[in-house]
Amino acid sequence: QQQVKQSPQSLIVQKGGISIINCAYENTAFDYFPWYQQFPGKGPALLIAIRPDVSEKKEGRFTISFNKSAKQFSLHIMDSQPGDSATYFCAAPDTGRRALTFGSGTRLQVQP
Amino acid sequence: KAGVTQTPRYLIKTRGQQVTLSCSPISGHRSVSWYQQTPGQGLQFLFEYFSETQRNKGNFPGRFSGRQFSNSRSEMNVSTLELGDSALYLCASRGTGESPLHFGNGTRLTVT
């Protein structure tokens, strides 16, 4: 139904730096492509989501870039802060059913 | 608006027992989905309910079942528990049309 590959598996960034996480999906889909942030002991919290007919969406320090032809999308965290240290998941809509296929996650550590 | 609420937060069960997990979606959301999160398999789709009907189902055995009530609240049941069912079970809801999924904080199930 869908395949999603997320990279890198882990990322260490200095405070104030830019964090970039990439995802690639296999099948064209027409629903939202979301990014989730998860802290230990919590559920995934919706961070930002983009429709596939939009190439970029920015909300505060978080930006999604979406390349429909390459079937890739990425999350950019500007001015990364220690409070951003968490695991980030991308997801792509399944084809043929109303569900999400998730990437394997990226553990981000922002050093002070 | 209150978020997705899941109860209980933690459960410890013995192999062979059954368990019921509960979920209250965001007010006004009629679609409720369930996901399983484990370190090895990541986030995997279990099923989705809308207006008390199961619309979509993931690749899990029949021991995993669910239902949705007229007030959109949902329950998930796992029968004949196995050690491998130990996981974080996440409930998510979404509004009408194309809209992102919002997750609760999950129920941590431990099977001994």
Short mmCIF file of C-alpha atoms in Angstrom, two decimals:
data_model
loop_
_atom_site.label_atom_id
_atom_site.label_comp_id
_atom_site.label_asym_id
_atom_site.label_seq_id
_atom_site.Cartn_x
_atom_site.Cartn_y
_atom_site.Cartn_z
CA GLN A 1 0.00 0.00 0.00
CA GLN A 2 2.83 2.43 0.74
CA GLN A 3 6.52 2.38 1.56
CA VAL A 4 8.35 5.14 3.41
CA LYS A 5 12.09 5.49 3.95
CA GLN A 6 13.31 8.02 6.51
CA SER A 7 16.84 9.26 7.09
CA PRO A 8 18.96 9.79 9.04
CA GLN A 9 18.24 7.41 11.89
CA SER A 10 19.82 9.83 14.36
CA LEU A 11 20.99 13.41 14.20
CA ILE A 12 23.05 15.62 16.49
CA VAL A 13 22.82 19.37 15.93
CA GLN A 14 24.21 22.31 17.84
CA LYS A 15 21.82 24.82 19.36
CA GLY A 16 20.89 27.41 16.75
CA GLY A 17 21.69 25.08 13.85
CA ILE A 18 19.41 23.66 11.17
CA SER A 19 18.08 20.11 11.51
CA ILE A 20 17.09 18.36 8.27
CA ILE A 21 15.25 15.04 8.10
CA ASN A 22 14.36 13.39 4.80
CA CYS A 23 11.67 10.98 3.70
CA ALA A 24 10.92 9.19 0.46
CA TYR A 25 7.68 7.45 -0.40
CA GLU A 26 6.77 4.99 -3.11
CA ASN A 27 3.15 5.46 -4.14
CA THR A 28 1.41 8.64 -5.21
CA ALA A 29 -1.21 9.74 -2.71
CA PHE A 30 -3.53 12.68 -2.36
CA ASP A 31 -4.03 13.13 1.38
CA TYR A 32 -1.89 15.02 3.90
CA PHE A 33 1.78 14.14 4.43
CA PRO A 34 2.42 14.84 8.12
CA TRP A 35 5.41 15.06 10.44
CA TYR A 36 5.09 14.01 14.07
CA GLN A 37 7.24 14.78 17.10
CA GLN A 38 7.37 12.25 19.90
CA PHE A 39 8.84 12.65 23.38
CA PRO A 40 9.48 9.64 25.64
CA GLY A 41 6.30 8.42 27.28
CA LYS A 42 4.07 10.45 24.98
CA GLY A 43 2.16 9.82 21.80
CA PRO A 44 3.23 11.35 18.48
CA ALA A 45 2.19 15.00 18.33
CA LEU A 46 1.30 16.47 14.96
CA LEU A 47 3.99 19.00 14.12
CA ILE A 48 3.16 20.12 10.61
CA ALA A 49 1.42 18.59 7.58
CA ILE A 50 1.40 19.38 3.89
CA ARG A 51 -0.91 18.55 1.00
CA PRO A 52 0.84 17.02 -2.05
CA ASP A 53 -0.22 19.90 -4.31
CA VAL A 54 1.90 22.33 -2.25
CA SER A 55 5.70 22.50 -2.52
CA GLU A 56 6.48 24.14 0.82
CA LYS A 57 4.78 24.92 4.10
CA LYS A 58 6.25 26.88 6.96
CA GLU A 59 5.02 27.12 10.53
CA GLY A 60 7.32 29.05 12.82
CA ARG A 61 10.72 27.36 12.85
CA PHE A 62 9.41 24.26 11.06
CA THR A 63 9.26 23.93 7.28
CA ILE A 64 8.19 21.02 5.07
CA SER A 65 9.59 20.90 1.55
CA PHE A 66 7.68 18.60 -0.80
CA ASN A 67 8.93 17.30 -4.16
CA LYS A 68 6.06 15.41 -5.77
CA SER A 69 7.98 14.34 -8.89
CA ALA A 70 10.82 12.85 -6.83
CA LYS A 71 8.39 11.47 -4.22
CA GLN A 72 10.42 13.03 -1.45
CA PHE A 73 9.69 15.41 1.39
CA SER A 74 11.78 16.83 4.18
CA LEU A 75 11.46 18.59 7.50
CA HIS A 76 13.69 21.57 8.28
CA ILE A 77 13.96 22.84 11.84
CA MET A 78 15.53 26.28 11.90
CA ASP A 79 17.31 27.65 14.98
CA SER A 80 17.17 24.23 16.63
CA GLN A 81 16.73 24.29 20.42
CA PRO A 82 17.48 21.70 23.13
CA GLY A 83 13.70 21.43 23.65
CA ASP A 84 13.43 20.10 20.08
CA SER A 85 15.30 16.96 21.15
CA ALA A 86 12.82 14.20 20.37
CA THR A 87 12.05 11.50 17.82
CA TYR A 88 10.53 12.69 14.56
CA PHE A 89 8.39 10.58 12.25
CA CYS A 90 7.29 11.30 8.73
CA ALA A 91 4.24 9.56 7.30
CA ALA A 92 2.65 9.09 3.92
CA PRO A 93 -0.96 8.24 3.13
CA ASP A 94 -1.63 4.69 2.07
CA THR A 95 -3.16 4.03 -1.32
CA GLY A 96 -6.44 2.17 -1.23
CA ARG A 97 -7.12 2.67 2.45
CA ARG A 98 -7.43 5.54 4.86
CA ALA A 99 -4.28 4.99 6.90
CA LEU A 100 -0.73 6.28 7.26
CA THR A 101 2.53 4.44 6.69
CA PHE A 102 5.23 5.80 8.97
CA GLY A 103 8.94 6.20 8.52
CA SER A 104 11.23 4.48 11.02
CA GLY A 105 11.90 7.69 12.94
CA THR A 106 14.82 10.07 13.50
CA ARG A 107 16.19 10.67 16.96
CA LEU A 108 17.24 14.31 17.11
CA GLN A 109 19.54 15.60 19.81
CA VAL A 110 20.18 19.32 20.01
CA GLN A 111 23.25 20.12 22.06
CA PRO A 112 23.32 23.34 24.10
CA LYS B 1 -10.36 21.67 22.54
CA ALA B 2 -9.39 18.56 24.47
CA GLY B 3 -7.12 16.15 22.64
CA VAL B 4 -7.49 12.43 22.08
CA THR B 5 -7.84 10.69 25.44
CA GLN B 6 -6.82 7.08 26.02
CA THR B 7 -7.38 4.95 29.09
CA PRO B 8 -5.76 3.31 30.87
CA ARG B 9 -2.23 4.67 30.45
CA TYR B 10 -0.60 1.45 31.57
CA LEU B 11 -1.69 -2.18 31.66
CA ILE B 12 0.05 -5.36 32.72
CA LYS B 13 -1.54 -8.61 31.59
CA THR B 14 -0.63 -12.27 31.53
CA ARG B 15 -0.25 -14.34 28.39
CA GLY B 16 -3.58 -15.81 27.34
CA GLN B 17 -5.70 -13.08 28.91
CA GLN B 18 -7.66 -10.48 26.97
CA VAL B 19 -7.59 -6.71 27.25
CA THR B 20 -9.80 -3.76 26.28
CA LEU B 21 -8.42 -0.31 25.61
CA SER B 22 -10.53 2.83 25.40
CA CYS B 23 -10.28 5.99 23.32
CA SER B 24 -12.20 9.27 23.24
CA PRO B 25 -11.52 11.27 20.07
CA ILE B 26 -11.30 15.02 19.73
CA SER B 27 -14.77 16.52 19.94
CA GLY B 28 -16.39 16.52 16.52
CA HIS B 29 -14.04 13.94 15.04
CA ARG B 30 -15.85 10.90 13.72
CA SER B 31 -12.92 8.91 12.37
CA VAL B 32 -10.89 6.93 14.89
CA SER B 33 -7.82 4.87 14.05
CA TRP B 34 -5.64 2.57 16.11
CA TYR B 35 -1.91 2.01 15.71
CA GLN B 36 0.60 -0.25 17.43
CA GLN B 37 4.07 1.09 18.20
CA THR B 38 6.98 -1.22 19.01
CA PRO B 39 10.75 -0.65 18.89
CA GLY B 40 11.17 -3.34 16.26
CA GLN B 41 8.24 -2.69 13.90
CA GLY B 42 7.66 1.00 14.51
CA LEU B 43 4.18 2.43 14.03
CA GLN B 44 1.75 0.06 12.35
CA PHE B 45 -1.87 0.58 11.39
CA LEU B 46 -4.43 -1.65 13.08
CA PHE B 47 -7.84 -0.38 11.92
CA GLU B 48 -9.99 2.66 11.33
CA TYR B 49 -13.60 3.29 12.31
CA PHE B 50 -16.06 5.85 11.03
CA SER B 51 -19.69 6.17 12.09
CA GLU B 52 -19.50 2.89 14.02
CA THR B 53 -18.23 0.96 10.97
CA GLN B 54 -14.78 -0.46 10.40
CA ARG B 55 -13.62 1.13 7.16
CA ASN B 56 -10.05 -0.09 6.95
CA LYS B 57 -7.99 -2.84 8.51
CA GLY B 58 -4.26 -3.45 8.81
CA ASN B 59 -2.38 -6.73 8.68
CA PHE B 60 -3.00 -7.98 12.20
CA PRO B 61 -4.52 -11.29 13.28
CA GLY B 62 -8.19 -11.61 14.18
CA ARG B 63 -7.28 -11.49 17.88
CA PHE B 64 -7.19 -7.73 17.42
CA SER B 65 -10.63 -6.20 17.13
CA GLY B 66 -12.33 -2.93 17.76
CA ARG B 67 -15.58 -1.09 17.78
CA GLN B 68 -16.90 2.43 17.74
CA PHE B 69 -19.90 3.80 19.56
CA SER B 70 -22.48 6.33 18.44
CA ASN B 71 -20.63 9.10 20.32
CA SER B 72 -17.47 8.25 18.29
CA ARG B 73 -15.68 6.79 21.30
CA SER B 74 -13.81 3.62 20.41
CA GLU B 75 -12.53 0.51 22.11
CA MET B 76 -9.90 -1.96 21.01
CA ASN B 77 -9.78 -5.55 22.22
CA VAL B 78 -6.95 -8.04 22.08
CA SER B 79 -7.78 -11.61 22.97
CA THR B 80 -5.48 -14.50 23.89
CA LEU B 81 -2.58 -12.15 24.59
CA GLU B 82 0.91 -13.11 23.45
CA LEU B 83 4.25 -11.77 24.69
CA GLY B 84 4.72 -10.07 21.31
CA ASP B 85 1.61 -7.96 21.88
CA SER B 86 3.56 -5.84 24.37
CA ALA B 87 3.52 -2.40 22.79
CA LEU B 88 2.27 1.16 22.96
CA TYR B 89 -1.23 1.24 21.50
CA LEU B 90 -2.14 4.59 20.02
CA CYS B 91 -5.51 5.95 19.15
CA ALA B 92 -5.87 8.80 16.68
CA SER B 93 -8.76 10.83 15.36
CA ARG B 94 -9.33 13.08 12.41
CA GLY B 95 -11.99 15.46 11.24
CA THR B 96 -14.12 15.18 8.13
CA GLY B 97 -12.62 15.18 4.66
CA GLU B 98 -8.88 15.25 4.23
CA SER B 99 -7.32 16.29 7.50
CA PRO B 100 -4.28 15.17 9.53
CA LEU B 101 -4.41 12.51 12.24
CA HIS B 102 -4.13 13.58 15.86
CA PHE B 103 -2.81 10.99 18.32
CA GLY B 104 -3.40 10.38 22.00
CA ASN B 105 -0.63 9.49 24.45
CA GLY B 106 -1.34 5.80 24.14
CA THR B 107 -1.80 2.82 26.41
CA ARG B 108 1.38 0.97 27.31
CA LEU B 109 0.52 -2.75 27.38
CA THR B 110 2.95 -5.20 28.93
CA VAL B 111 2.26 -8.92 28.55
CA THR B 112 4.13 -11.22 30.95
#
